[in-house]
Structures are given as structure tokens and as C-alpha cells.
Coordinates of C-alpha atoms and ligand atoms in Angstrom, one line a residue:
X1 CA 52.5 51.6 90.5
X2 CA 55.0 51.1 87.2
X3 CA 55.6 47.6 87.9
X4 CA 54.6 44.4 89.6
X5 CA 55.7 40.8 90.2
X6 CA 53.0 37.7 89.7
X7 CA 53.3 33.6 90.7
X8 CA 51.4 30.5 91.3
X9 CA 52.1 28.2 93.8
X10 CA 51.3 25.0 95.4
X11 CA 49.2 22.3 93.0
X12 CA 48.1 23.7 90.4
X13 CA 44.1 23.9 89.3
X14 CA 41.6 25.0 86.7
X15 CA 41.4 28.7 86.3
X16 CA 45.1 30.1 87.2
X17 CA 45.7 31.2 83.8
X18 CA 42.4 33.0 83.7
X19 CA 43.9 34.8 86.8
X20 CA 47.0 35.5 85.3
X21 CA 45.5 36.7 82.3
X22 CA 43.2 39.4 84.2
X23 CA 46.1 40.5 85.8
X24 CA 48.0 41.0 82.7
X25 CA 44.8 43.0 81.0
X26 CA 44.2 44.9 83.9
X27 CA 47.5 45.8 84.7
X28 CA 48.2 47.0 81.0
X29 CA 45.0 49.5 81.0
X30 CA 46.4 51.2 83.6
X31 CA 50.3 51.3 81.9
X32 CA 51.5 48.7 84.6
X33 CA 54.0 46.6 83.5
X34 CA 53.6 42.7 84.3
X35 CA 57.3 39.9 85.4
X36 CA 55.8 36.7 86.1
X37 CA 57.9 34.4 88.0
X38 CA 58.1 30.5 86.7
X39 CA 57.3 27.5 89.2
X40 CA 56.2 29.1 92.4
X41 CA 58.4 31.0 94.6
X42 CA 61.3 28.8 93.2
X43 CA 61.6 31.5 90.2
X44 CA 61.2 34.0 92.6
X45 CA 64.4 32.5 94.5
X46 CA 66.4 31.5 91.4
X47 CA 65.4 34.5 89.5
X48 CA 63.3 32.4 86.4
X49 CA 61.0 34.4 85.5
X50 CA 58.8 35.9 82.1
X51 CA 57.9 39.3 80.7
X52 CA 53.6 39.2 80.7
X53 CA 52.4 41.0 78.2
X54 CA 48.9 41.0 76.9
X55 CA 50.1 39.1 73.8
X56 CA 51.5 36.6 76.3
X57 CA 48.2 35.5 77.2
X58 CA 46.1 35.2 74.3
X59 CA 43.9 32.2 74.4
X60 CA 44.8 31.2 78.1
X61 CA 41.2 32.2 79.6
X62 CA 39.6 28.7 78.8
X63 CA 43.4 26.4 79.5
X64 CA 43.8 24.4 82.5
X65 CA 46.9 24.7 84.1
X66 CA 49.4 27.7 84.7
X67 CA 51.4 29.0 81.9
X68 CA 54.1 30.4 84.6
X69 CA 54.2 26.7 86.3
X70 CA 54.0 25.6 89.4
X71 CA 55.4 23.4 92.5
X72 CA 54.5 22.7 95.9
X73 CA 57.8 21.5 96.9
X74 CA 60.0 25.2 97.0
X75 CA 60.0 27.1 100.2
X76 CA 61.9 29.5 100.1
X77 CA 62.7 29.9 103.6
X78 CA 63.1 26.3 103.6
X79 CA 64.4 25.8 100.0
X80 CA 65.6 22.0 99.0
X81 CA 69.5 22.2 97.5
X82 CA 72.0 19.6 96.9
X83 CA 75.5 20.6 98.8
X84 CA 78.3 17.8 98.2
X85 CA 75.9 14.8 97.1
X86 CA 74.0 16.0 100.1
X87 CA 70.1 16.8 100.6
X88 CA 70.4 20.3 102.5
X89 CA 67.4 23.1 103.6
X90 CA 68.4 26.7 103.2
X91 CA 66.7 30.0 104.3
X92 CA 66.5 32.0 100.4
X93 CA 64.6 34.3 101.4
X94 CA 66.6 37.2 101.5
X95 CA 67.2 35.7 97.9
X96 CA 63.8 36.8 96.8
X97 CA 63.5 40.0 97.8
X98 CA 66.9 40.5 96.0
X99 CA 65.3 39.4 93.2
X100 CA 62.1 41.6 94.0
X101 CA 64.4 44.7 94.0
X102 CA 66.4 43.8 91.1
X103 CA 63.0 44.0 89.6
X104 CA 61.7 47.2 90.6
X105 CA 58.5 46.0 91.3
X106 CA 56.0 47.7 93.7
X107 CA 54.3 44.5 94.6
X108 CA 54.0 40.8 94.2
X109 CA 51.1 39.1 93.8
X110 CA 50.9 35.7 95.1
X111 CA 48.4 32.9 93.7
X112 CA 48.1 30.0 95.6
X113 CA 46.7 28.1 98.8
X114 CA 47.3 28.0 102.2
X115 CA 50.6 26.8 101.8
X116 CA 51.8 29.4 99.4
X117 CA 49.9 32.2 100.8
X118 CA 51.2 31.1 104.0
X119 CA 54.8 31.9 102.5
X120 CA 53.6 34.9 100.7
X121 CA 52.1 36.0 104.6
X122 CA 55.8 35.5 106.2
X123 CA 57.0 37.8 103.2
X124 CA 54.4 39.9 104.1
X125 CA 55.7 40.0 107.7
X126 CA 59.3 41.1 106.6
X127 CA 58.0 44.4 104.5
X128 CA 57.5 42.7 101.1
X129 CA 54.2 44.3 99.1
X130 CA 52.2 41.6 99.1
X131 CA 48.6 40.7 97.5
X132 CA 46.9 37.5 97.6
X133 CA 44.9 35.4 95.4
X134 CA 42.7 32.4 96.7
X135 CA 43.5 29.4 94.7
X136 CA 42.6 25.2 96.1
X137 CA 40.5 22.9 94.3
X138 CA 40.1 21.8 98.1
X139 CA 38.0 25.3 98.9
X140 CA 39.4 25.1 102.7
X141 CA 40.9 28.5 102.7
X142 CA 39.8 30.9 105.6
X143 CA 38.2 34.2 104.8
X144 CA 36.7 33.7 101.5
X145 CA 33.2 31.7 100.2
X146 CA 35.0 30.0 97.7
X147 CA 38.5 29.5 95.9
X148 CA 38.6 29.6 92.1
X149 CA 39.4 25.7 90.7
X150 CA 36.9 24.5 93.5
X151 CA 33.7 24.3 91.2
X152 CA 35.3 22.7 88.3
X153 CA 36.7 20.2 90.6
X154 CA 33.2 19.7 91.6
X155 CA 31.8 20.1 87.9
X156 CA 34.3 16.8 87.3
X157 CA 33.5 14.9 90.2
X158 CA 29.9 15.0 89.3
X159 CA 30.3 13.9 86.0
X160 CA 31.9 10.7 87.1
X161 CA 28.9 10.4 89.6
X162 CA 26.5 10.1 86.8
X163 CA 29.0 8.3 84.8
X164 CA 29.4 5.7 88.0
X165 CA 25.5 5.8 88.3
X166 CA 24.3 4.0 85.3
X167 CA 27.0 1.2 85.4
X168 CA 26.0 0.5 89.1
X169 CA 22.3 0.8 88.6
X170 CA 23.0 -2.1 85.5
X171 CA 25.6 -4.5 87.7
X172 CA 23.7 -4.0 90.9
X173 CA 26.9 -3.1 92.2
X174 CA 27.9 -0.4 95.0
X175 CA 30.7 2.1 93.2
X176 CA 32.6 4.0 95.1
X177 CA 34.4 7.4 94.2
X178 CA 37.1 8.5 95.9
X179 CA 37.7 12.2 95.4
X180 CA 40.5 14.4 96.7
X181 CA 39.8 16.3 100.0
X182 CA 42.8 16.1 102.3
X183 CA 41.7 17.7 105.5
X184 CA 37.9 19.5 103.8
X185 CA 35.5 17.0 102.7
X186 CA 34.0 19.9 100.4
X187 CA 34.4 18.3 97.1
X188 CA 32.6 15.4 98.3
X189 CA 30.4 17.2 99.6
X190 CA 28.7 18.6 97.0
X191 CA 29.5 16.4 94.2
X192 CA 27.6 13.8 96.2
X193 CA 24.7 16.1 96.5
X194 CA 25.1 17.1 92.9
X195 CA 25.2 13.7 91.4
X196 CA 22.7 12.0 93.7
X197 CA 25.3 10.0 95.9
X198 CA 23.3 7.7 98.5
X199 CA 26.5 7.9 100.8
X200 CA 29.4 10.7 101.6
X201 CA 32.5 10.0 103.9
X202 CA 34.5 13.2 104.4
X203 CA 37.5 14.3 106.8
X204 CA 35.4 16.5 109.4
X205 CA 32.7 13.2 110.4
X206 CA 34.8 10.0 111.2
X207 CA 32.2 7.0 110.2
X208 CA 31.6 3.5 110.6
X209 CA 30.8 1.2 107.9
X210 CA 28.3 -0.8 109.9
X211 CA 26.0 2.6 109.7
X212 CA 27.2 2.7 106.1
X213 CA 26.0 -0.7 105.0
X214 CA 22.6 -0.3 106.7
X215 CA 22.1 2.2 104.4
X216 CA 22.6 0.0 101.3
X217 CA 21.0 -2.7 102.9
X218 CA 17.9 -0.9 103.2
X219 CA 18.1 1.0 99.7
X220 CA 18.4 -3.0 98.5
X221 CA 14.9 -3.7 100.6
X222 CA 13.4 -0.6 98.4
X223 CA 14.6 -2.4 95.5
X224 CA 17.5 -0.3 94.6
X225 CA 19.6 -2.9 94.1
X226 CA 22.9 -0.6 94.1
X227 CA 24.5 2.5 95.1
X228 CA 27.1 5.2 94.9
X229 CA 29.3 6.4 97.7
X230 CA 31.9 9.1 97.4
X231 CA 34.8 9.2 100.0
X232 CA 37.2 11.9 100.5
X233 CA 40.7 11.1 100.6
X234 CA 41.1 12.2 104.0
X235 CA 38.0 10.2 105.1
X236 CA 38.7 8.2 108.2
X237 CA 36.4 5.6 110.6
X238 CA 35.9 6.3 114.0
X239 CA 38.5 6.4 116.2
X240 CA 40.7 5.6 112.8
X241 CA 43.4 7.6 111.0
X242 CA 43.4 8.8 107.3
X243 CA 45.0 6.2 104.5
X244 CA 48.3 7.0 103.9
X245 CA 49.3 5.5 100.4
X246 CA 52.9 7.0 100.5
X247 CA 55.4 9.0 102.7
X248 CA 58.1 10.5 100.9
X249 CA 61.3 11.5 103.5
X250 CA 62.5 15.4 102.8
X251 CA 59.2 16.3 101.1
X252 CA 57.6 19.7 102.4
X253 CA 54.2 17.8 102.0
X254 CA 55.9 14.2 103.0
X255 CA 52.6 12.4 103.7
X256 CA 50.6 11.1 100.7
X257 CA 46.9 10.2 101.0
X258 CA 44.7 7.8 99.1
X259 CA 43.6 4.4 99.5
X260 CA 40.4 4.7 101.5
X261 CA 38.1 4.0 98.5
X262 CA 40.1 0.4 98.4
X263 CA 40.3 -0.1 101.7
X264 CA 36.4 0.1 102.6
X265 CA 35.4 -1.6 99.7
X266 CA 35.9 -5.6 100.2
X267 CA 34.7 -4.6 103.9
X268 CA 31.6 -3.0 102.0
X269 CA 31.2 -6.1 99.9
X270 CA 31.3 -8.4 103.0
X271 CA 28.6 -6.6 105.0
X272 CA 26.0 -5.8 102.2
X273 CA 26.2 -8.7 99.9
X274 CA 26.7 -6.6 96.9
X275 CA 29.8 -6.4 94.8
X276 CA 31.5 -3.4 94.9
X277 CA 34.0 -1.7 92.5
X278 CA 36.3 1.6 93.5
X279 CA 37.2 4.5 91.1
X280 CA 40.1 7.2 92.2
X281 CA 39.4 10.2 90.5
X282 CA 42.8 11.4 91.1
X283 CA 44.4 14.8 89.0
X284 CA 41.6 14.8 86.9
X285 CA 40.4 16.9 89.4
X286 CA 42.7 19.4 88.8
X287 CA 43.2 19.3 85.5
X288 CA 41.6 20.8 82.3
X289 CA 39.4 23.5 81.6
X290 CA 37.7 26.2 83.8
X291 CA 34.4 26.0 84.1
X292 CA 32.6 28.8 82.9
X293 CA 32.2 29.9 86.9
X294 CA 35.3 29.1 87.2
X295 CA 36.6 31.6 84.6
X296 CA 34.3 34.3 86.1
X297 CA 35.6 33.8 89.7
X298 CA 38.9 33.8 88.0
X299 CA 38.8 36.8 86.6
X300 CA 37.1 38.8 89.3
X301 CA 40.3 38.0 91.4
X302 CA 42.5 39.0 89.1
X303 CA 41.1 42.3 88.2
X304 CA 40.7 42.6 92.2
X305 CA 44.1 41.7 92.7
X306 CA 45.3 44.9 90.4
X307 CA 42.8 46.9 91.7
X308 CA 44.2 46.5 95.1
X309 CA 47.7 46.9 93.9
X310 CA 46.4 50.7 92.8
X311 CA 45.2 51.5 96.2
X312 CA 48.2 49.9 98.3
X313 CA 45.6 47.6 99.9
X314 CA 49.0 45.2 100.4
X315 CA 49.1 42.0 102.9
X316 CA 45.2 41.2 101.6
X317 CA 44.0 39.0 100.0
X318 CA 41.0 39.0 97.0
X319 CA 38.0 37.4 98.6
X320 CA 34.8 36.1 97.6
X321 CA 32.4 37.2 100.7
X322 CA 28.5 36.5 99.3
X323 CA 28.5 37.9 95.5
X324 CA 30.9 41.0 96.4
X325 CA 35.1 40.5 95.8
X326 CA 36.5 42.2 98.7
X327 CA 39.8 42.7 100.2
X328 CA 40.7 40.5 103.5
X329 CA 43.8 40.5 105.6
X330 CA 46.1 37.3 103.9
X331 CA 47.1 36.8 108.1
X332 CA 43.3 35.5 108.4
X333 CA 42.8 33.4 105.2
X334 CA 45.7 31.3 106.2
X335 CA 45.2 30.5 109.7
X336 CA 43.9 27.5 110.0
X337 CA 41.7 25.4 107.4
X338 CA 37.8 26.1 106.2
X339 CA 36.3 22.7 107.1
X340 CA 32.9 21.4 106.5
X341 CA 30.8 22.3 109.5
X342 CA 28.9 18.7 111.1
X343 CA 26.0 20.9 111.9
X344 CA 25.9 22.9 109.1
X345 CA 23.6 23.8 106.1
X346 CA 24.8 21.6 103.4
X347 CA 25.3 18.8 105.9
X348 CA 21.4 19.0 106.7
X349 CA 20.3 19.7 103.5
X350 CA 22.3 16.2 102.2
X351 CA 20.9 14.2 105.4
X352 CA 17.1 15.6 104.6
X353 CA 18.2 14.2 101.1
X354 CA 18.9 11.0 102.6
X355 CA 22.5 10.7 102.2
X356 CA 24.2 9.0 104.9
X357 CA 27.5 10.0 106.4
X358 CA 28.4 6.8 108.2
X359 CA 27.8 8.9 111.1
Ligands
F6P1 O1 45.8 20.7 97.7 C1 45.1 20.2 96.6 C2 45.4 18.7 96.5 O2 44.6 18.4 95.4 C3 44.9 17.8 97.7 O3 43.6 17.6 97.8 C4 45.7 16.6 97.4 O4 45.9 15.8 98.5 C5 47.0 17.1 96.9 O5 46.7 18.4 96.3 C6 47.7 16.2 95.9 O6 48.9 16.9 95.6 P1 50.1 16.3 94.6 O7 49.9 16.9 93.3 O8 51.3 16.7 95.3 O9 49.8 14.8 94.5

């Protein structure tokens, strides 16, 4: 192992450059030199790419971010070109491993989430070295406990939950937080069970509002004359579909959520009497610092990921399974999405708590 190739992929989140950085150090003990390709695969395709040295990633542990950039846009086996004024899709694949060779390098390792470890698993399939690294503030990647990014999302969501709680407890007002959570309602999950939320609406339990405001109706017969409801992006009523805020034609990701928050709140306001205000937490949640789990997690992966590279564990993937890293095959973390169970423990534990899912 003289050389290998790194890149992060898909939206970016807290803790890539501590991966990036663990790589770098880990790689250099062992006389391993370090090419890490900028934006994603599209550096990969275009042949964009840095020399990582340690003295390239001093000071990057605690910055949010990647320093090697990212995109979720580039496929390259579906890669977005203009041809003649025209919007074309080209297979550049073949582009990449090009690139790969041109390189040397024994191995790529790939940081990112489904999407780009789905890429990085069709790479896998045509005889590129591949390792994987499990990156999503979302935390629905199959075959690991949790991705690095995840708990600082949920670090931030909770602070504006306690932030949101003393402003509704002084306007008697229902707030509502709407957090990102696409398909996996995991960030509103446990932010609302970290930061005392009296309701949670994610993807996996369609609700009603009905069941929602009897809830705040009878928190306002205890005498708590407001509450706090987090929603997941992806949330949707019963027999409803999820709020689509944009689509944008030719986009590999065309459909763009948000909007629930909004659009339950003047229902919420007619049904319970109480005046309600929305917040949309937005990128915040994937922007600044690691969390000091966060940089652990981080870390672990990183150094895994080299590890890995050593012993020509290649089309795995670094996994969190109970407190051990372990290698798992990349083909089972990305097929299919990690959802929040109905039935399961954290969905108990938050109903014994009295939150209500609308459901
Ligand atoms: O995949 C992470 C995620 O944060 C989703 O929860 C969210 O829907 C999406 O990224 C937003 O992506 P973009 O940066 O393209 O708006």
C-alpha cells in the first residue's frame, strides 16, 4: 500500500474533515502517501484533485465542512455536461478510473451517504479498490449504529429546542421546529426526546393533527399553556404525501422538501386556540463544528478506513456496530434506508415520555 485516493460526497456535515484528517495521520505513520480529490467524484472525473499531507490538515479536527469540497449533484456514470448550449448525461466512469490509474493508487476511499457510497458500490462492482466511510447527518445508512455528523445535528436541534422552549412557555404559544429528515425521522427523533418536545412528526408514522391538537389541548387543561413540536421534513398526514417546497428539472436529487412546519401550523392554531409560530432549522444542521462525539466517531473511521486499506479489506465499509468499528460489506449499507422502527425502543421510550406522534 504506497498510495491511496480519498473524497467526500453528497451534502456535506460536521466531522468530514476530522475524517480526512485521520486518514492523512494514519496513512503517513505507515509511509502511505495521501491524493484527495476535490468536490466529490466530480474531481475524481475531471481529475481536480490535492496532495494530503499532514501539514495539509493542521487545525481541521474541530472545522465544519470538508476542506476537499463537496456536491451531491456529480454522478459520474450519469455526469451533467453542457454539449452545444445543451443539458446532456454522460457515463464518465471509465474517466475515473483513468484517473485512478494515472494516480497509482491502491485504493479509494469513499466518504459519503447512500448516494455516494452507492456510486462508490457500482465502482466497487467494476474492480475499483474501494473503502467506505459512513457519512449523513440523516443517520439512515444500513449496516452501521450511527454515521458521523448525526449527533451534532442532533446536538443543534436540541439547542434550538431549549431555545424555542422558553419563548413559547412566555407567549403561551405552540413553536414548531422543523428539522431535516427526508425519508428517517431520526433527528427528530431524539432532539425531541433530548429537548423535552411534547410532540414528534417523523417520515416512518403518517399523523393526524386532530390526535396532535388533543395533545395540546390537554397539556392546556394541566395548565401548560404552550408546547413544542418538532416535524421532520419528510413528515406527512395520513394517507398524505411529503411537502415538496421545490422541484428542480435535471437535478440528480430533483425533489426538494420543506414546508410541513408552515403548512400544519395555521391548521394547529385553528384546532387548539393557541397561536403558533414555525422555525426551519435548515443547514444549520449541517454546518459548523463537530461535536466532541462527533470528532471521536470521526476519527475512529478514518483510522479504520486506513486500517482496512492495509489488510485489503476492499468493498467495506467502516461501521459502528455497538462500541466496536468494524468492517461491513458497502453492498449492505446501501441497500435500502435505516428508518426509525414504529415499534421500536426509542419510539416507546418517547410515548412512556408522553410525547405524541400524531399517531
Ligand atoms: O442528506 C442530508 C440532507 O441534509 C437531507 O436531510 C436534506 O433533505 C438534504 O440533505 C438537503 O440537501 P441540499 O443541501 O441539497 O439542500
Amino acid at each position: 500500500m504506497r498510495r491511496i485516493g480519498i473524497l467526500t460526497g453528497g451534502g456535506d456535515c460536521p466531522g468530514l474533515n476530522a475524517v480526512i484528517r485521520a486518514v492523512v495521520k494514519t496513512a503517513d505513520e505507515h509511509g502511505i502517501e495521501v491524493i484527495g480529490f476535490k468536490d466529490g467524484f466530480r474531481g475524481a472525473v475531471v481529475n481536480e484533485y490535492l496532495r494530503l499531507t499532514p501539514a495539509e490538515v493542521v487545525g481541521i479536527l474541530i472545522k465544519g465542512g470538508t476542506i476537499l469540497g463537496s456536491t451531491n449533484r456529480d454522478n459520474p456514470f450519469h455526469f451533467r455536461m453542457e454539449k452545444s448550449g445543451e443539458t446532456v448525461y454522460i457515463d464518465r466512469s471509465a474517466d475515473v478510473i483513468r484517473n485512478l490509474h494515472h494516480h497509482n493508487l491502491d485504493c479509494l476511499i469513499v466518504i459519503g451517504g447512500d448516494g455516494t457510497l452507492s456510486c462508490a458500490r457500482d465502482f466497487m462492482r467494476m474492480g475499483v479498490k474501494i473503502i467506505g466511510v459512513p457519512k449523513t447527518i440523516d443517520n439512515d445508512l444500513k449496516a452501521t449504529d450511527l454515521t458521523f455528523g448525526f449527533m451534532t445535528a442532533v446536538d443543534t436541534a436540541t439547542d434550538a429546542l431549549e431555545k424555542l422552549h422558553t419563548t413559547a412557555e412566555s407567549h403561551h404559544r405552540i413553536m414548531i421546529l422543523e428539522v431535516m429528515g427526508r425519508y428517517a425521522g431520526w433527528i427528530a427523533l431524539q432532539s425531541g426526546i433530548a429537548g423535552g418536545a411534547d410532540v414528534v412528526l417523523i417520515p416512518e408514522i403518517p399523523f393526524s393533527l386532530e390526535q396532535v391538537a388533543e395533545k395540546i389541548r390537554q397539556r392546556k387543561e394541566r395548565g401548560r399553556s404552550f408546547s413544542i413540536v418538532v416535524v421532520a421534513e419528510g413528515a406527512k398526514p395520513v394517507g398524505g404525501e411529503m411537502t415538496v417546497s421545490r422541484v428542480v428539472q435535471g437535478s440528480p436529487d430533483p425533489v426538494r422538501l420543506g414546508g410541513i412546519g408552515n403548512s400544519i401550523s395555521a391548521a394547529l392554531e385553528e384546532l387548539t386556540g393557541l397561536e403558533t409560530r414555525v422555525t426551519v432549522l435548515g443547514h444549520l444542521q449541517r454546518g459548523g463544528k463537530p461535536s466532541a462525539y462527533d470528532r471521536i466517531l470521526a476519527s475512529r473511521y478514518g483510522v479504520a478506513a486506513v486500517e482496512m486499506a492495509r489488510r485489503g479489506a476492499f468493498g467495506m465499509m467502516a461501521a459502528l456496530q455497538g462500541t466496536e468499528i468494524v468492517a461491513v460489506p458497502l453492498e449492505e449499507a446501501v441497500d435500502g434506508l435505516r428508518k426509525v422502527s414504529p415499534t421500536g425502543q426509542l419510539v416507546t421510550t418517547a410515548r412512556s415520555l408522553g410525547i405524541c406522534f400524531g399517531a
